[in-house]
Coordinates of N, CA and C in Angstrom, one line a residue:
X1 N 67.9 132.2 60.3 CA 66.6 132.8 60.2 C 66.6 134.0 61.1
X2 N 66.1 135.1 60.7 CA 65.9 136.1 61.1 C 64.8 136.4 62.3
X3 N 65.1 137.1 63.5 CA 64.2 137.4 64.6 C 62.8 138.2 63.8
X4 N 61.5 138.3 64.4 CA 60.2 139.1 63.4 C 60.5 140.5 63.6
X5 N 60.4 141.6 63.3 CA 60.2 142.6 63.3 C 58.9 142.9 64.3
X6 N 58.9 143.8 65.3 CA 58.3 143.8 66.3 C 58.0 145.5 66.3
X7 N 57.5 145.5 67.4 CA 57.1 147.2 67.5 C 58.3 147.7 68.0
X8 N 58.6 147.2 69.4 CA 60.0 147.5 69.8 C 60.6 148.0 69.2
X9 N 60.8 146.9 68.0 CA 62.3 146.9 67.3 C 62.4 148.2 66.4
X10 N 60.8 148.2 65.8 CA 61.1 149.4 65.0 C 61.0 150.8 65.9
X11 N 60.8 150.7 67.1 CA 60.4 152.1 67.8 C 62.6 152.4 68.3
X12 N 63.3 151.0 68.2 CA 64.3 151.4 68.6 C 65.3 151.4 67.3
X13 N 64.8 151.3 66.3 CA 65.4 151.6 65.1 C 65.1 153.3 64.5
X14 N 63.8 153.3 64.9 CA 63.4 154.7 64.6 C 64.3 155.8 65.9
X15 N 64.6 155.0 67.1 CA 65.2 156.2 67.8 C 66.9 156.0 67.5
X16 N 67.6 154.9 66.9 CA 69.0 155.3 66.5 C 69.1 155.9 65.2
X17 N 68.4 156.3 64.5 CA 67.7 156.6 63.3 C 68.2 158.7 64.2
X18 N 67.3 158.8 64.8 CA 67.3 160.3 65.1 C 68.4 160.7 66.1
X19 N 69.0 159.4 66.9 CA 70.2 159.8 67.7 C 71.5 160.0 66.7
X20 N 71.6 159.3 65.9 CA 72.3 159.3 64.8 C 72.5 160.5 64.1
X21 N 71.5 161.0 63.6 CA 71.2 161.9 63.2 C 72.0 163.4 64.2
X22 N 71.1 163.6 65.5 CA 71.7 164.4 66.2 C 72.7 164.5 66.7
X23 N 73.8 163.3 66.2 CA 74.9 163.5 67.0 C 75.6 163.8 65.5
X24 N 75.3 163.5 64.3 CA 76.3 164.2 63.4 C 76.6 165.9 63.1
X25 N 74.6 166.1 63.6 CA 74.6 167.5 63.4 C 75.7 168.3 64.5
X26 N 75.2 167.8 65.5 CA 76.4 168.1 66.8 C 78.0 168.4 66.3
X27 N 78.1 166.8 65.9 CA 79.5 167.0 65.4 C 80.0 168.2 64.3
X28 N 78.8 168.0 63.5 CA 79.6 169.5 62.7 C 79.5 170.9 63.0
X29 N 78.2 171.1 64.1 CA 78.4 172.2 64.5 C 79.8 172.8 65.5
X30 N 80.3 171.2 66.0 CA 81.4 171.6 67.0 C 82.4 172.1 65.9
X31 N 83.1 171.2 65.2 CA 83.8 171.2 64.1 C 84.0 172.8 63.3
X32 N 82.9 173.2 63.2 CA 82.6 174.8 62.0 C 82.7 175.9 63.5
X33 N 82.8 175.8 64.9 CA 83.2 176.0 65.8 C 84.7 175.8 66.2
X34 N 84.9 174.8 66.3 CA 87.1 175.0 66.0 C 87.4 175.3 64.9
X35 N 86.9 175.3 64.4 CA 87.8 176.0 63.1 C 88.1 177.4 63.1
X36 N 86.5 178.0 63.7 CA 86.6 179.3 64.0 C 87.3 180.1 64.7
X37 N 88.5 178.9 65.9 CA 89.3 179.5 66.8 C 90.3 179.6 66.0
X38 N 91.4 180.7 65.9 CA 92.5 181.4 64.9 C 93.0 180.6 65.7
X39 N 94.6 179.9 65.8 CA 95.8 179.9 66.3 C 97.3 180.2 65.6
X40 N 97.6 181.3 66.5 CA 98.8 181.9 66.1 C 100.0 182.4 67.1
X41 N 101.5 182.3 66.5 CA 102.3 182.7 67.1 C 102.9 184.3 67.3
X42 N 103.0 184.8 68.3 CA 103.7 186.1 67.9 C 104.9 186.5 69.0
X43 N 105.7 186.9 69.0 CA 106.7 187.4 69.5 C 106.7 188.7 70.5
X44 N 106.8 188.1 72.2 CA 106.9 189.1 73.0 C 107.9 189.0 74.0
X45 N 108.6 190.2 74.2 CA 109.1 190.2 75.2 C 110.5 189.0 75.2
X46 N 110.8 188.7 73.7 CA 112.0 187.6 73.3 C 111.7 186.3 73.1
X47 N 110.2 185.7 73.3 CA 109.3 184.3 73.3 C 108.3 184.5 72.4
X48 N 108.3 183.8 71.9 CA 107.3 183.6 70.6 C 105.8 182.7 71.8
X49 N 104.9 183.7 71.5 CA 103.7 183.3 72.5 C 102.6 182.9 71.6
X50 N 102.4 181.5 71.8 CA 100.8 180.9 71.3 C 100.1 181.4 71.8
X51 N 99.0 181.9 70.7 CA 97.5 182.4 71.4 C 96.6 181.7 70.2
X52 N 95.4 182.0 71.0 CA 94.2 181.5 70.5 C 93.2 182.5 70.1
X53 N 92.7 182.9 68.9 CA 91.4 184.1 68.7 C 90.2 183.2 68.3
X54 N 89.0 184.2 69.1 CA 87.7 183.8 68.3 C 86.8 185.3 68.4
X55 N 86.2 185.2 67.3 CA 85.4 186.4 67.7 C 85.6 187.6 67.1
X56 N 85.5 189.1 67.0 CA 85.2 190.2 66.5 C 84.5 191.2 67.2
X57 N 84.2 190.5 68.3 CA 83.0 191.4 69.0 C 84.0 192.6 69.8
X58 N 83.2 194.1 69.6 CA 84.2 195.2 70.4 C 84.6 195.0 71.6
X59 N 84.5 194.0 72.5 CA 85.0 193.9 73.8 C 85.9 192.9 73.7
X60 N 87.3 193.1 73.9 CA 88.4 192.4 73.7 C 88.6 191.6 75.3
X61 N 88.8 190.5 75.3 CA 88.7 189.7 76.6 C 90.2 188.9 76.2
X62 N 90.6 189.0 77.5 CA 92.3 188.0 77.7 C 92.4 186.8 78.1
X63 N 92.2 185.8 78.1 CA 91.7 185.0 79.0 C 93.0 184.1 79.4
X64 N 93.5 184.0 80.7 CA 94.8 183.5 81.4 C 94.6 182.0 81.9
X65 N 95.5 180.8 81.2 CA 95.3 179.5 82.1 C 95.5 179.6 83.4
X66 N 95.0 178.8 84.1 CA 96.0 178.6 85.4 C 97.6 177.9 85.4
X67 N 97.9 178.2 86.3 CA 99.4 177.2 86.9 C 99.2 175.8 85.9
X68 N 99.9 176.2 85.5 CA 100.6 174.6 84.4 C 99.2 174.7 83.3
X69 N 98.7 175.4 83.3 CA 97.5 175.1 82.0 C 98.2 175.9 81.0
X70 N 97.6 175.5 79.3 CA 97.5 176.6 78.5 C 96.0 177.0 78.3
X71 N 96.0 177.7 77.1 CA 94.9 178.5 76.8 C 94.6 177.3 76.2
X72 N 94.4 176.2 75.4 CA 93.4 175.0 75.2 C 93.2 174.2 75.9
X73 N 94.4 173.9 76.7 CA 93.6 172.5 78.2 C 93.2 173.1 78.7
X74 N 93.0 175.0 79.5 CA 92.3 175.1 80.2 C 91.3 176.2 80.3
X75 N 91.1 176.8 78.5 CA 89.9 177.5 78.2 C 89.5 177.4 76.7
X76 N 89.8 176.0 76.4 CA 88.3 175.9 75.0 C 86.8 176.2 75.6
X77 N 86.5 175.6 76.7 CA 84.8 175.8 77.0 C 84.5 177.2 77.0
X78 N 85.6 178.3 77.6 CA 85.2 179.7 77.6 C 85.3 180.1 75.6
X79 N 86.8 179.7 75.3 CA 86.3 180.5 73.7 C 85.1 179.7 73.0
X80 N 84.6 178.5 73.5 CA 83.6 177.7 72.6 C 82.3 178.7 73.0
X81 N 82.1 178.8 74.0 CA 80.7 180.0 74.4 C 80.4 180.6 75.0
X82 N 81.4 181.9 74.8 CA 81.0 183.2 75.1 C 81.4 183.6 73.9
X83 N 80.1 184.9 73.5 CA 79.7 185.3 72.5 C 80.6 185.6 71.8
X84 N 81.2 185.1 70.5 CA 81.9 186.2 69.3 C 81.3 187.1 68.7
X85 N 80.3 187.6 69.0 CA 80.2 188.9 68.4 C 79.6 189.8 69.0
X86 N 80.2 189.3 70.3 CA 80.4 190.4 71.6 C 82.0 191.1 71.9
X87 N 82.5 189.5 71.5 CA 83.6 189.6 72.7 C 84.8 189.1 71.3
X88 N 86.0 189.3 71.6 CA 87.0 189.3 70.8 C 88.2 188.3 72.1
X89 N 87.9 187.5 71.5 CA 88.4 185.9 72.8 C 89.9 186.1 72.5
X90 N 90.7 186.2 73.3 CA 91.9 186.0 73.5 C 92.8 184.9 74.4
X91 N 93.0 183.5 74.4 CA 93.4 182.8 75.0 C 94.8 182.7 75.1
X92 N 95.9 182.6 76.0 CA 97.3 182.9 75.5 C 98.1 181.2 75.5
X93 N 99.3 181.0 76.0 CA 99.7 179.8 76.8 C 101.1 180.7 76.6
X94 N 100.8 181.0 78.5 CA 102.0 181.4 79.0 C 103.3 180.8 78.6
X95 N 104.8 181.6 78.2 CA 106.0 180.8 78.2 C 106.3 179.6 79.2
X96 N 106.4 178.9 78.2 CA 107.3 177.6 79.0 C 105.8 176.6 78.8
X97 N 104.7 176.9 78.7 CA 103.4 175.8 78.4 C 102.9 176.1 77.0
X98 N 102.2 174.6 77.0 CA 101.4 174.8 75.8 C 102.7 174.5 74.6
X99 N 102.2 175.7 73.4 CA 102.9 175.5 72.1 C 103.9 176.6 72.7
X100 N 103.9 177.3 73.2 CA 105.0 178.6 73.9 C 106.0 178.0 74.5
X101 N 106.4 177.0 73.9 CA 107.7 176.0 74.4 C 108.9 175.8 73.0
X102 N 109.7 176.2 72.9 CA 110.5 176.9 74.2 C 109.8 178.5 74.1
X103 N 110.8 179.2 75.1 CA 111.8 179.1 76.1 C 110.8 177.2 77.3
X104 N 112.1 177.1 78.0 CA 111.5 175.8 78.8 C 111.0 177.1 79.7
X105 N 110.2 176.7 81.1 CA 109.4 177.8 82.2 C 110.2 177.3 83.2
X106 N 110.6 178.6 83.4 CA 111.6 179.1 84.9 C 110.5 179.5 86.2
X107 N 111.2 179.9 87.1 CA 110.6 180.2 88.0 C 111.4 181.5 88.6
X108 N 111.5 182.8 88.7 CA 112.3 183.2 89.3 C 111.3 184.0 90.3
X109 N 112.0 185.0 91.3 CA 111.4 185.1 92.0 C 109.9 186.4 91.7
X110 N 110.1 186.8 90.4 CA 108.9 187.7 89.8 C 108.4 187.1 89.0
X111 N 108.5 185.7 88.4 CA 107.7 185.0 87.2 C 106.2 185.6 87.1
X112 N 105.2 185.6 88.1 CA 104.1 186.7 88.1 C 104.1 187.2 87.3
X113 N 105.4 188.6 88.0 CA 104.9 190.0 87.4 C 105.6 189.6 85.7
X114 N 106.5 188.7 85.3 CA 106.9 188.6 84.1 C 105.7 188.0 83.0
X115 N 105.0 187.2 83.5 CA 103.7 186.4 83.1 C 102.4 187.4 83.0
X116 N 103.1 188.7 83.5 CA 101.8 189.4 83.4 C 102.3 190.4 82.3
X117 N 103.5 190.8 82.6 CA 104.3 191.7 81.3 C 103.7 191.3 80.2
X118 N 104.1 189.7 79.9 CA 104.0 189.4 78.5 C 102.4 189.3 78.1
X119 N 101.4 188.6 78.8 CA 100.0 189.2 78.7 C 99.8 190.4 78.4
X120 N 100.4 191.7 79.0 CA 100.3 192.6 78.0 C 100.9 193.2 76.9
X121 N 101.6 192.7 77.1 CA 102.4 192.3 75.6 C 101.6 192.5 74.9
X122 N 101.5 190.8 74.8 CA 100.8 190.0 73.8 C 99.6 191.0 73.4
X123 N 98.7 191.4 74.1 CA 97.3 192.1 74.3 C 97.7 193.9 73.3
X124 N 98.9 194.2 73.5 CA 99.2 195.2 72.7 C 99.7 195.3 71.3
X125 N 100.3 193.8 71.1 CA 101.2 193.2 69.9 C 99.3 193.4 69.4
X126 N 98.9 192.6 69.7 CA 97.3 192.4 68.8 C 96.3 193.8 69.1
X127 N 96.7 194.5 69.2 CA 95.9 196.5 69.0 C 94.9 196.1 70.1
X128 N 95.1 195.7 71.1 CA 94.0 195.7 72.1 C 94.5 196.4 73.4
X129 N 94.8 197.3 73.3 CA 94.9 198.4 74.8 C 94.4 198.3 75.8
X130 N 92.9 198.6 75.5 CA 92.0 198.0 77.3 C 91.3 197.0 76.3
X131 N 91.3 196.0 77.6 CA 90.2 194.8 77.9 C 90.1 194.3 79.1
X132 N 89.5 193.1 78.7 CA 88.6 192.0 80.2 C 89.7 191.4 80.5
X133 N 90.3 191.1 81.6 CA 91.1 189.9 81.9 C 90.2 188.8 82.6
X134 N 90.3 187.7 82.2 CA 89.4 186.8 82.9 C 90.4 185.5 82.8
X135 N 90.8 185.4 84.3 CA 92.0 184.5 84.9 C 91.5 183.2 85.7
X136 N 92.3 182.4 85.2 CA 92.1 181.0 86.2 C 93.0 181.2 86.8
X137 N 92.5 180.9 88.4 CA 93.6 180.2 89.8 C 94.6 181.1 89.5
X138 N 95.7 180.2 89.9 CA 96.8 181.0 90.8 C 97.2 182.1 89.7
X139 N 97.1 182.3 88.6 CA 97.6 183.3 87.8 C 97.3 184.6 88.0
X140 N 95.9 184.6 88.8 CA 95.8 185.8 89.2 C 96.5 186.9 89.5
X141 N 97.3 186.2 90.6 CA 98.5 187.1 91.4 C 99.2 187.7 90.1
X142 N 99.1 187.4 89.1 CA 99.9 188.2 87.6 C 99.5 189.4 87.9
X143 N 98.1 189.5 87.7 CA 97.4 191.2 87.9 C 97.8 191.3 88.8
X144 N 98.1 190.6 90.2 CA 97.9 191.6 91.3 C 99.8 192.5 91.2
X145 N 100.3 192.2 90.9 CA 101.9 192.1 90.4 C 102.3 192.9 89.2
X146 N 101.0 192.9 88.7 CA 100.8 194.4 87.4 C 100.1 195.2 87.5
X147 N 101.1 196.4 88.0 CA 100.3 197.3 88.8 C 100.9 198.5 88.1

């Protein structure tokens, strides 16, 4: 025998009813959102470098993981929102991380300034001359090393 139908019951049927609801829409908005991000390989500097595109917008932005990150463990949140049709999202994964494996990642004593070469590399392989660099952590020292 079945419990009665109460107010409760239907005020908490009517709210899984609309949570349900908002979380599918969610889901596909995320969804029609990754898809959006390009991923592709291209060849610099002797390493076939994974990058990540989103966007079209005339400000071409680079965007660098930190130490041991790539460009998806450690900037989906930036290509997910900041504007594409501002900004032209460029995420990389430095040699030796990520899908940019191989080469395996060395360490020599200018890996930096070499990590910063191929960022612009990579940034010139794809017709982007000037842009934003927007760097996590220790990678920074790349720019300070590309001078």
């Amino acid at each position: 025998m079945s419990a009665p139908i109460t107010t409760g019951s239907l005020n908490l049927l009517k709210f899984l009813k609309t949570y349900s609801s908002t979380v599918k829409s969610s889901l596909r908005k995320y969804s029609a959102l990754m898809a959006s991000i390009m991923e592709s390989k291209v060849e610099v500097n002797g390493a076939k470098l994974q990058y990540y595109r989103r966007g079209e917008g005339e400000h071409p932005v680079l965007l660098i993981p930190g130490a041991l990150g790539s460009g998806k463990t450690d900037l989906t949140p930036q290509l997910e929102k900041l504007d594409g049709n501002l900004f032209t999202l460029v995420a990389m994964d430095p040699r030796g991380y990520g899908k940019s494996i191989p080469p395996n990642r060395v360490f020599p004593l200018d890996f930096f300034q070499k990590d910063a070469d191929d960022a612009a590399a990579l940034m010139t392989v794809l017709e982007h001359l000037n842009f934003i660099k927007l760097i996590r952590s220790e990678t920074g020292k790349s720019w300070w090393a590309h001078r």
